Amino acid sequence: MLPRLHFDNAFVRELPADAETGPRLREVRGALHSPVSPTPVSAPRLIAHSAEMAETLGFDEDQVKSQLFADVFGGNALLTGMQPFAANYGGHQFGHWAGQLGDGRAISLGEVINAAGQRWELQLKGAGPTPYSRSADGRAVLRSSIREFLCSEAMHHLGVPTTRALSLIATGEDVVRDMFYDGHPAAEKGAIVCRVAPSFIRFGNFELPAARGETALLRQLIDFTIRRDFPELRGEGESLRADWFGEICARTARMIAHWMRVGFVHGVMNTDNMSILGLTIDYGPYGWIDNFDPDWTPNTTDRQHRRYRFGQQPQVAHWNLACLAQALAPAFDSIEPLQAGLQRHAEAYLAADRANIAAKLGLLECRDDDVALMQGLHELMATAEIDMTIFFRTLSDSSAADLVPYFFSAAFYDETKRQQATPALQDWLARYRRRLADDAQSAEQRRTRMRAANPRYVLRNWLAQQAIDKANDGDESEIHALLEVMRRPYDDQPGNERYAQRRPDWARNRAGCSMLSCSS
Ligand code: AMP
Ligand code: MG
């Protein structure tokens, strides 16, 4: 038996529904969601689950291991109170308006109110066709599902705002994908992730009715979102809407600053992949920075223009917020509050970036000079190909006497570049040592603060790929091992050192490690 969950399906209850039920492909106008059920799969089986998320929702371990759990979260059964639907939204993809997109393979099951009174929407990804599947099958492959499952939870434990993942379920069915869009389709194992968030509303949910001139619908969605997802905001009318947009801008800025702090590259920052709550959403061809490189993107689809490269994420967020502002404009009497919101984004990002600098370098505050200090380090790290995570963690562990180039050898990928960079690194470390002397704190205080901002473990691309390779061969143990390590990313974990290593040579140009396509 599963616990009796309390559902409060506000989204489908309060917002206009598509009159048609089922997955027939269609343009859906005048409605924000379409009723559609998951398509059953042949053999749903639990591969992994998040113990924290299960507990938050009220499942005990026995219940999670039951066949009914696999049936429900594999799309073969519905619990009392579930009302499955796909949301209707549009979006700007790679800078261009793409029209109606919608949940092409995500099906929301309902909104749970848990014992603590929190709202958690449950959503299956890969649960079969919806009216928004366009030419695709509504399914997801095991490799991308492992990546979404592990990264959602890893990000959460890193303190980065994110959608969560409850479960990873094997479907027992194959899915055909042409991974590199080069005419070599192949059958791969299929899977379904149940992802969880207080809200899955995206920028694109507002953009679509706005683009169609459905202003009443747009207003309805705005009022609903403020009421359900931002209950802490007070006031009314235009000033409430202005506060709300400002809050979205500030949250988005903070989210991006977290990405920059931990070295996360989303890879597909289209406006349909931007959460209104400022959560990291839609884990596709994302990647983690190994050697520090602001120009790096894991997404092969974006190889040419690198629109979504690591260093450009703050600017892209701003561009996306400007799209949202434009979509919201019909619900505002003047555009000033929207401009003020965008300004708030710029300021919030600047503040968060400075907080990152102070935290990552272990300074009591970030002064103007410290911005240049960090900039100098970034340039050094980029030219010398220094591993971002290892460098900052080593810096976090160092005493003043350790601030010598030799101490950082493990962070280099290239011996020649290491030797060439040694004088510059020596200079930078000397500059840093002088700066530390200005701060009234003990070395131990500094190290403790730095270790809380500089993770030892991140979900490096090659680690996830190893778990995927093994799982495709029938050994799922590495998924569990990674999930466990990533629960405590800021702790040194004796015995788990190999998960903190720099990228091995085999992974440098390996598909899935440094190159990912959108095919998933
Ligand atoms: P993404 O770039 O992954 O956010 O996907 C963009 C759009 O394509 C979204 O509307 C997805 O729902 C849709 N989509 C991606 N993969 C599939 C699939 N296998 N089946 C149906 N729709 C998909
Ligand atoms: Mg998406």
Coordinates of C-alpha atoms and ligand atoms in Angstrom, one line a residue:
M1 CA 0.0 0.0 0.0
L2 CA 1.2 3.5 -0.7
P3 CA 0.3 6.4 1.7
R4 CA -2.9 8.3 0.9
L5 CA -1.4 11.5 -0.6
H6 CA -3.4 14.7 -0.3
F7 CA -3.7 16.3 -3.7
D8 CA -4.7 19.9 -4.4
N9 CA -4.5 20.2 -8.2
A10 CA -4.8 23.9 -8.4
F11 CA -3.2 24.3 -11.8
V12 CA -5.9 22.2 -13.6
R13 CA -8.7 23.3 -11.3
E14 CA -8.2 27.0 -11.7
L15 CA -6.8 27.4 -15.2
P16 CA -8.6 26.8 -18.5
A17 CA -8.3 23.3 -19.9
D18 CA -8.1 22.0 -23.4
A19 CA -11.5 20.6 -24.3
E20 CA -10.0 17.5 -25.9
T21 CA -8.5 14.6 -23.9
G22 CA -5.6 12.4 -25.1
P23 CA -2.4 12.7 -27.0
R24 CA -3.6 13.6 -30.5
L25 CA -1.1 16.3 -31.8
R26 CA -2.7 19.7 -32.0
E27 CA -2.5 23.4 -31.6
V28 CA -4.1 24.2 -28.3
R29 CA -5.5 27.7 -28.1
G30 CA -7.3 29.4 -25.2
A31 CA -6.1 26.8 -22.7
L32 CA -3.1 26.3 -20.5
H33 CA -3.1 22.5 -20.2
S34 CA -4.4 19.4 -21.8
P35 CA -5.7 16.3 -20.0
V36 CA -3.6 13.3 -21.0
S37 CA -2.6 10.1 -19.3
P38 CA 0.8 8.4 -19.2
T39 CA 1.1 5.5 -21.7
P40 CA 1.7 2.3 -19.8
V41 CA 5.0 0.6 -20.2
S42 CA 5.8 -3.2 -20.3
A43 CA 7.9 -3.7 -17.2
P44 CA 8.3 -0.7 -14.8
R45 CA 11.1 -1.3 -12.3
L46 CA 12.6 1.0 -9.7
I47 CA 16.3 1.7 -10.4
A48 CA 16.9 4.4 -7.8
H49 CA 15.1 6.9 -5.7
S50 CA 15.9 10.0 -3.6
A51 CA 15.5 9.0 0.1
E52 CA 15.1 12.7 1.0
M53 CA 12.4 13.4 -1.6
A54 CA 10.6 10.2 -0.7
E55 CA 10.5 11.2 2.9
T56 CA 9.4 14.7 2.1
L57 CA 6.5 13.3 0.3
G58 CA 5.7 10.8 3.0
F59 CA 6.8 7.5 1.4
D60 CA 8.6 5.0 3.6
E61 CA 11.4 2.8 2.2
D62 CA 9.1 -0.3 1.9
Q63 CA 6.6 1.6 0.0
V64 CA 9.2 2.9 -2.4
K65 CA 10.3 -0.6 -3.0
S66 CA 6.8 -1.9 -3.8
Q67 CA 5.6 -2.8 -7.3
L68 CA 2.8 -0.3 -6.9
F69 CA 5.3 2.5 -6.6
A70 CA 7.1 1.4 -9.8
D71 CA 3.7 1.2 -11.5
V72 CA 2.6 4.7 -10.5
F73 CA 6.0 6.4 -11.2
G74 CA 6.4 4.4 -14.4
G75 CA 3.1 5.6 -15.7
N76 CA 1.1 2.4 -15.3
A77 CA -1.2 3.3 -12.5
L78 CA -2.8 6.5 -11.0
L79 CA -3.3 7.1 -7.3
T80 CA -6.6 8.5 -6.1
G81 CA -6.5 12.3 -6.6
M82 CA -4.1 12.3 -9.5
Q83 CA -5.3 14.3 -12.6
P84 CA -2.6 13.9 -15.3
F85 CA -2.0 16.7 -17.7
A86 CA 0.5 18.3 -20.1
A87 CA 1.1 22.0 -19.8
N88 CA 0.9 24.3 -22.8
Y89 CA 3.8 26.7 -23.3
G90 CA 6.0 28.3 -25.9
G91 CA 9.5 29.6 -25.9
H92 CA 12.5 31.2 -27.5
Q93 CA 14.9 28.5 -28.6
F94 CA 18.5 29.6 -29.3
G95 CA 17.3 33.2 -29.7
H96 CA 14.2 32.6 -31.9
W97 CA 10.6 32.4 -31.1
A98 CA 9.5 28.8 -31.6
G99 CA 5.7 29.1 -31.0
Q100 CA 3.8 26.3 -29.2
L101 CA 6.1 23.8 -27.5
G102 CA 4.4 22.4 -24.4
D103 CA 5.1 19.3 -22.4
G104 CA 6.0 16.9 -25.2
R105 CA 7.0 14.1 -22.9
A106 CA 6.4 15.4 -19.4
I107 CA 3.1 14.5 -17.7
S108 CA 2.2 16.1 -14.4
L109 CA 0.3 13.7 -12.1
G110 CA -0.9 16.3 -9.5
E111 CA 0.1 18.6 -6.7
V112 CA 0.7 16.9 -3.4
I113 CA 0.4 18.9 -0.2
N114 CA 2.7 17.1 2.3
A115 CA 2.5 16.8 6.0
A116 CA 4.5 20.0 6.4
G117 CA 2.0 21.8 4.2
Q118 CA 4.4 22.2 1.3
R119 CA 3.1 21.9 -2.3
W120 CA 5.0 19.4 -4.5
E121 CA 3.9 18.8 -8.1
L122 CA 4.8 15.3 -9.3
Q123 CA 5.8 15.1 -13.0
L124 CA 6.8 12.1 -15.0
K125 CA 9.4 12.8 -17.8
G126 CA 9.3 10.2 -20.6
A127 CA 5.7 9.0 -19.9
G128 CA 4.6 8.9 -23.5
P129 CA 3.0 11.1 -26.1
T130 CA 1.0 14.3 -25.4
P131 CA -0.7 16.8 -27.7
Y132 CA 2.7 18.6 -27.6
S133 CA 5.0 15.8 -28.7
R134 CA 5.2 17.1 -32.2
S135 CA 7.2 14.6 -34.2
A136 CA 8.7 12.9 -31.2
D137 CA 7.7 9.8 -29.1
G138 CA 7.2 11.2 -25.6
R139 CA 9.8 8.9 -24.2
A140 CA 13.2 9.3 -22.6
V141 CA 16.3 7.2 -22.8
L142 CA 18.0 5.7 -19.7
R143 CA 21.2 7.7 -20.2
S144 CA 19.5 11.1 -20.1
S145 CA 17.2 10.0 -17.3
I146 CA 20.2 8.9 -15.1
R147 CA 21.7 12.3 -15.8
E148 CA 18.5 14.2 -14.8
F149 CA 17.9 12.1 -11.7
L150 CA 21.5 12.4 -10.4
C151 CA 22.0 16.0 -11.2
S152 CA 18.7 17.2 -9.7
E153 CA 19.7 15.7 -6.4
A154 CA 23.4 16.7 -6.7
M155 CA 22.4 20.3 -7.3
H156 CA 20.0 20.2 -4.3
H157 CA 22.7 19.0 -2.0
L158 CA 25.1 21.7 -3.4
G159 CA 22.5 24.3 -2.3
V160 CA 21.5 25.3 -5.9
P161 CA 17.8 26.0 -6.4
T162 CA 16.5 23.1 -8.6
T163 CA 13.7 20.9 -9.4
R164 CA 14.1 17.6 -7.5
A165 CA 13.9 13.9 -8.6
L166 CA 11.9 11.3 -6.6
S167 CA 12.5 8.2 -8.7
L168 CA 14.2 6.7 -11.7
I169 CA 12.2 3.9 -13.2
A170 CA 13.3 1.5 -16.0
T171 CA 10.4 1.0 -18.4
G172 CA 11.5 -2.4 -19.8
E173 CA 11.1 -0.9 -23.3
D174 CA 13.6 0.3 -25.9
V175 CA 13.6 3.8 -27.3
V176 CA 15.2 4.6 -30.7
R177 CA 17.5 7.7 -30.8
D178 CA 19.9 9.1 -33.4
M179 CA 22.2 10.4 -30.7
F180 CA 24.3 12.7 -32.9
Y181 CA 21.7 13.4 -35.5
D182 CA 24.0 11.8 -38.1
G183 CA 21.8 9.1 -39.5
H184 CA 22.7 6.3 -37.1
P185 CA 19.6 5.6 -35.0
A186 CA 19.9 2.9 -32.4
A187 CA 17.7 1.3 -29.8
E188 CA 18.5 2.3 -26.2
K189 CA 17.0 1.4 -22.9
G190 CA 14.1 3.6 -21.8
A191 CA 13.4 5.2 -18.4
I192 CA 11.1 7.6 -16.6
V193 CA 12.1 10.1 -14.0
C194 CA 9.6 11.5 -11.6
R195 CA 10.6 15.0 -11.0
V196 CA 9.2 17.2 -8.3
A197 CA 8.9 20.9 -7.7
P198 CA 6.5 23.4 -6.1
S199 CA 5.8 24.6 -9.6
F200 CA 6.8 23.7 -13.1
I201 CA 5.7 27.0 -14.6
R202 CA 8.2 28.4 -17.1
F203 CA 8.8 31.7 -18.8
G204 CA 7.3 30.1 -21.9
N205 CA 4.0 29.5 -20.2
F206 CA 3.5 33.3 -20.3
E207 CA 5.1 33.9 -23.6
L208 CA 2.6 31.7 -25.5
P209 CA -0.6 33.4 -24.6
A210 CA 1.1 36.7 -25.0
A211 CA 2.3 35.9 -28.5
R212 CA -1.2 34.8 -29.4
G213 CA -2.8 38.0 -28.1
E214 CA -4.7 35.9 -25.5
T215 CA -4.4 38.7 -22.9
A216 CA -7.2 37.5 -20.6
L217 CA -5.6 34.1 -20.4
L218 CA -2.2 35.7 -19.7
R219 CA -3.6 37.8 -16.9
Q220 CA -5.3 34.7 -15.4
L221 CA -2.0 32.8 -15.4
I222 CA -0.2 35.8 -13.8
D223 CA -2.8 36.1 -11.0
F224 CA -2.7 32.3 -10.5
T225 CA 1.1 32.1 -10.4
I226 CA 1.4 35.0 -7.9
R227 CA -1.3 33.5 -5.6
R228 CA -0.1 29.9 -5.7
D229 CA 3.7 30.2 -6.1
F230 CA 4.5 33.5 -4.5
P231 CA 2.1 33.6 -1.5
E232 CA 4.5 35.7 0.5
L233 CA 4.1 38.7 -1.8
R234 CA 1.6 41.3 -0.5
G235 CA -0.2 44.2 -2.1
E236 CA -2.4 44.2 -5.2
G237 CA -2.7 45.3 -8.8
E238 CA 0.2 46.6 -10.8
S239 CA 2.4 47.1 -7.7
L240 CA 2.0 43.4 -6.8
R241 CA 2.7 42.3 -10.3
A242 CA 5.8 44.6 -10.3
D243 CA 7.1 43.0 -7.1
W244 CA 6.5 39.6 -8.5
F245 CA 8.4 40.3 -11.7
G246 CA 11.2 41.8 -9.6
E247 CA 11.3 38.7 -7.4
I248 CA 11.6 36.4 -10.5
C249 CA 14.5 38.6 -11.7
A250 CA 16.3 38.4 -8.3
R251 CA 15.8 34.6 -8.0
T252 CA 17.0 34.0 -11.5
A253 CA 20.1 36.1 -10.7
R254 CA 20.8 34.1 -7.6
M255 CA 20.3 30.8 -9.4
I256 CA 22.8 31.7 -12.1
A257 CA 25.3 32.9 -9.5
H258 CA 25.1 29.4 -7.9
W259 CA 25.8 27.8 -11.3
M260 CA 28.8 30.0 -11.8
R261 CA 30.0 29.2 -8.3
V262 CA 29.9 25.4 -8.8
G263 CA 30.8 25.3 -12.5
F264 CA 27.5 24.2 -13.9
V265 CA 26.6 24.8 -17.5
H266 CA 22.9 24.3 -18.3
G267 CA 23.5 23.9 -22.0
V268 CA 19.9 24.8 -23.3
M269 CA 18.8 28.0 -21.6
N270 CA 15.8 28.5 -23.9
T271 CA 13.0 30.4 -22.3
D272 CA 10.9 27.2 -22.1
N273 CA 13.6 25.9 -19.8
M274 CA 13.5 28.8 -17.4
S275 CA 11.5 28.3 -14.2
I276 CA 9.4 31.1 -12.8
L277 CA 10.6 30.1 -9.3
G278 CA 14.3 30.5 -10.3
L279 CA 14.9 26.7 -10.1
T280 CA 17.3 24.9 -12.4
I281 CA 15.0 23.0 -14.7
D282 CA 15.2 20.6 -17.6
Y283 CA 18.5 18.7 -17.3
G284 CA 19.5 17.9 -20.9
P285 CA 22.9 18.4 -22.4
Y286 CA 24.2 20.1 -19.3
G287 CA 27.8 19.7 -18.2
W288 CA 30.2 20.6 -15.4
I289 CA 33.4 22.6 -15.8
D290 CA 36.5 20.5 -15.5
N291 CA 39.3 22.8 -16.8
F292 CA 38.1 26.3 -16.3
D293 CA 36.9 27.6 -19.6
P294 CA 34.2 30.4 -19.9
D295 CA 33.7 29.5 -23.6
W296 CA 32.9 25.9 -22.9
T297 CA 29.5 24.4 -23.7
P298 CA 28.7 20.7 -23.5
N299 CA 25.9 21.0 -26.0
T300 CA 27.0 19.9 -29.5
T301 CA 23.8 21.4 -31.0
D302 CA 25.2 24.8 -29.8
R303 CA 28.8 24.2 -30.9
Q304 CA 28.8 26.8 -33.6
H305 CA 27.6 29.9 -31.8
R306 CA 28.1 28.8 -28.2
R307 CA 25.1 30.9 -27.1
Y308 CA 24.8 28.9 -23.9
R309 CA 28.5 28.7 -22.9
F310 CA 29.5 28.8 -19.3
G311 CA 30.6 32.4 -19.2
Q312 CA 27.6 33.8 -21.0
Q313 CA 24.9 32.3 -18.7
P314 CA 24.4 35.6 -16.7
Q315 CA 23.8 37.6 -19.9
V316 CA 21.5 34.9 -21.3
A317 CA 19.5 35.0 -18.2
H318 CA 19.0 38.7 -18.6
W319 CA 18.0 38.2 -22.3
N320 CA 15.5 35.5 -21.2
L321 CA 14.1 37.8 -18.5
A322 CA 13.7 40.5 -21.2
C323 CA 11.6 38.0 -23.2
L324 CA 9.5 37.4 -20.1
A325 CA 9.1 41.1 -19.5
Q326 CA 7.9 41.6 -23.1
A327 CA 5.4 38.8 -22.6
L328 CA 4.1 40.3 -19.4
A329 CA 3.8 43.8 -20.8
P330 CA 0.1 43.5 -21.8
A331 CA -0.7 43.0 -18.2
F332 CA 1.0 46.2 -17.1
D333 CA -0.1 49.8 -17.6
S334 CA 3.5 51.0 -18.1
I335 CA 6.7 49.3 -18.8
E336 CA 8.6 51.0 -16.0
P337 CA 8.1 48.2 -13.5
L338 CA 9.4 45.7 -16.0
Q339 CA 12.4 47.8 -16.7
A340 CA 13.0 48.1 -12.9
G341 CA 12.8 44.3 -12.6
L342 CA 15.5 43.9 -15.2
Q343 CA 17.5 46.4 -13.4
R344 CA 17.0 44.4 -10.2
H345 CA 18.3 41.4 -12.0
A346 CA 21.5 43.1 -12.9
E347 CA 22.0 44.4 -9.4
A348 CA 21.1 41.1 -7.8
Y349 CA 23.6 39.3 -10.0
L350 CA 26.3 41.7 -9.3
A351 CA 25.7 41.3 -5.5
A352 CA 25.6 37.5 -5.8
D353 CA 28.7 37.5 -7.9
R354 CA 30.6 39.5 -5.3
A355 CA 29.3 37.2 -2.6
N356 CA 30.7 34.3 -4.6
I357 CA 34.0 36.0 -4.8
A358 CA 34.2 36.6 -1.1
A359 CA 33.0 33.0 -0.3
K360 CA 35.2 31.2 -2.8
L361 CA 38.3 33.1 -1.8
G362 CA 37.4 33.1 1.9
L363 CA 37.3 36.8 2.3
L364 CA 35.2 38.6 4.9
E365 CA 33.8 40.9 2.1
C366 CA 34.4 41.5 -1.6
R367 CA 36.1 44.8 -2.2
D368 CA 36.5 46.3 -5.6
D369 CA 40.1 45.1 -5.8
D370 CA 38.9 41.6 -5.1
V371 CA 36.9 41.5 -8.3
A372 CA 40.1 42.1 -10.1
L373 CA 41.8 39.4 -8.0
M374 CA 39.2 36.9 -9.1
Q375 CA 39.4 38.0 -12.6
G376 CA 43.1 37.5 -12.6
L377 CA 42.6 34.0 -11.3
H378 CA 40.0 33.2 -13.9
E379 CA 42.4 34.3 -16.7
L380 CA 45.1 32.2 -15.3
M381 CA 42.9 29.2 -14.8
A382 CA 41.7 29.4 -18.4
T383 CA 45.1 29.8 -20.1
A384 CA 46.7 27.2 -17.9
E385 CA 43.8 24.7 -18.1
I386 CA 43.3 24.4 -14.4
D387 CA 40.6 22.2 -12.9
M388 CA 38.1 24.6 -11.3
T389 CA 36.8 22.4 -8.6
I390 CA 40.1 21.0 -7.6
F391 CA 41.8 24.4 -7.6
F392 CA 39.2 26.1 -5.3
R393 CA 39.1 23.1 -3.0
T394 CA 42.8 23.0 -2.7
L395 CA 42.8 26.7 -2.0
S396 CA 40.2 26.1 0.7
D397 CA 42.4 23.5 2.4
S398 CA 45.6 25.5 2.3
S399 CA 47.4 27.2 5.1
A400 CA 49.4 30.4 4.3
A401 CA 52.5 28.2 3.9
D402 CA 50.7 26.0 1.4
L403 CA 50.1 28.9 -1.0
V404 CA 52.8 27.8 -3.4
P405 CA 52.3 26.5 -6.9
Y406 CA 53.5 23.0 -6.1
F407 CA 50.6 22.5 -3.8
F408 CA 48.2 22.9 -6.8
S409 CA 49.8 20.4 -9.2
A410 CA 46.8 18.0 -9.1
A411 CA 44.6 20.7 -10.6
F412 CA 46.5 20.8 -13.9
Y413 CA 45.7 18.8 -17.1
D414 CA 48.8 19.7 -19.1
E415 CA 52.3 19.4 -17.8
T416 CA 53.7 22.0 -20.2
K417 CA 51.0 24.5 -19.4
R418 CA 51.6 23.8 -15.7
Q419 CA 55.3 24.7 -16.0
Q420 CA 54.5 27.8 -18.1
A421 CA 52.0 29.0 -15.7
T422 CA 54.1 28.5 -12.5
P423 CA 55.4 32.1 -12.3
A424 CA 52.0 33.6 -12.9
L425 CA 50.5 31.3 -10.3
Q426 CA 53.2 32.2 -7.9
D427 CA 52.4 35.9 -8.4
W428 CA 48.7 35.3 -7.9
L429 CA 49.2 33.3 -4.7
A430 CA 51.5 36.0 -3.3
R431 CA 48.8 38.6 -4.1
Y432 CA 46.2 36.4 -2.5
R433 CA 48.4 35.9 0.6
R434 CA 48.8 39.6 1.0
R435 CA 45.0 40.1 0.7
L436 CA 44.3 37.4 3.3
A437 CA 46.6 39.3 5.8
D438 CA 44.1 42.2 5.6
D439 CA 41.2 40.1 7.0
A440 CA 40.7 39.7 10.7
Q441 CA 40.0 36.0 10.8
S442 CA 41.9 32.9 11.7
A443 CA 43.1 30.5 8.9
E444 CA 40.7 27.9 10.3
Q445 CA 37.7 30.3 10.1
R446 CA 38.6 31.1 6.5
R447 CA 39.0 27.4 5.5
T448 CA 35.6 26.5 7.1
R449 CA 33.9 29.3 5.1
M450 CA 35.6 28.3 1.9
R451 CA 34.8 24.6 2.2
A452 CA 31.2 25.6 2.4
A453 CA 31.3 27.4 -0.9
N454 CA 33.8 25.3 -2.8
P455 CA 32.5 21.7 -3.2
R456 CA 34.9 18.8 -3.2
Y457 CA 32.5 16.6 -5.2
V458 CA 30.5 17.7 -8.3
L459 CA 28.7 15.4 -10.8
R460 CA 31.6 15.5 -13.3
N461 CA 30.5 14.5 -16.8
W462 CA 32.7 11.5 -16.9
L463 CA 31.4 10.2 -13.5
A464 CA 27.8 10.3 -14.8
Q465 CA 28.9 8.7 -18.0
Q466 CA 30.6 5.8 -16.2
A467 CA 27.4 5.2 -14.3
I468 CA 25.5 5.3 -17.6
D469 CA 27.9 2.9 -19.3
K470 CA 27.6 0.4 -16.5
A471 CA 23.8 0.7 -16.2
N472 CA 23.5 0.0 -20.0
D473 CA 25.5 -3.1 -19.3
G474 CA 23.1 -4.1 -16.5
D475 CA 25.1 -2.9 -13.5
E476 CA 23.3 -0.1 -11.8
S477 CA 25.5 0.1 -8.7
E478 CA 27.4 3.2 -9.8
I479 CA 24.1 5.2 -9.9
H480 CA 23.7 4.5 -6.2
A481 CA 27.3 5.2 -5.4
L482 CA 27.2 8.6 -7.1
L483 CA 23.9 9.5 -5.5
E484 CA 25.4 8.7 -2.1
V485 CA 28.6 10.7 -2.7
M486 CA 26.7 13.7 -4.1
R487 CA 24.6 13.9 -0.9
R488 CA 27.6 15.5 0.9
P489 CA 29.5 17.4 -1.7
Y490 CA 31.2 19.8 0.7
D491 CA 32.6 17.0 3.0
D492 CA 35.8 15.2 2.6
Q493 CA 34.8 11.6 2.2
P494 CA 37.8 9.3 2.9
G495 CA 37.6 6.4 0.5
N496 CA 35.8 8.4 -2.2
E497 CA 38.7 10.3 -3.5
R498 CA 38.3 9.0 -7.0
Y499 CA 35.0 10.9 -7.3
A500 CA 37.0 14.1 -6.8
Q501 CA 39.6 13.4 -9.5
R502 CA 40.1 15.5 -12.5
R503 CA 38.7 14.3 -15.8
P504 CA 40.7 11.3 -17.0
D505 CA 42.2 11.4 -20.5
W506 CA 39.8 8.9 -22.0
A507 CA 36.9 11.3 -21.2
R508 CA 38.4 14.4 -22.9
N509 CA 36.6 14.0 -26.2
R510 CA 34.2 11.2 -25.3
A511 CA 30.5 11.5 -26.2
G512 CA 28.6 12.0 -23.0
C513 CA 31.6 13.5 -21.2
S514 CA 32.5 16.6 -23.1
M515 CA 30.0 16.5 -25.9
L516 CA 26.3 16.0 -25.5
S517 CA 23.5 16.3 -28.0
C518 CA 19.9 17.3 -27.2
S519 CA 18.9 13.8 -28.2
S520 CA 17.5 12.3 -25.0
Ligands
AMP1 P1 14.0 20.5 -24.4 O1 15.0 21.2 -25.3 O2 14.5 19.1 -23.9 O3 13.6 21.3 -23.3 O4 12.8 20.1 -25.3 C1 12.1 21.1 -26.1 C2 10.8 20.6 -26.5 O5 10.8 19.4 -27.1 C3 9.8 20.5 -25.3 O6 8.6 20.9 -25.6 C4 9.8 19.0 -25.1 O7 8.7 18.5 -24.4 C5 10.0 18.4 -26.5 N1 10.6 17.1 -26.5 C6 11.9 16.8 -26.3 N2 12.1 15.5 -26.4 C7 10.9 14.9 -26.7 C8 10.4 13.6 -26.9 N3 11.2 12.5 -26.9 N4 9.1 13.4 -27.2 C9 8.2 14.5 -27.2 N5 8.6 15.7 -27.0 C10 9.9 16.0 -26.8
MG2 MG 12.4 21.8 -22.0

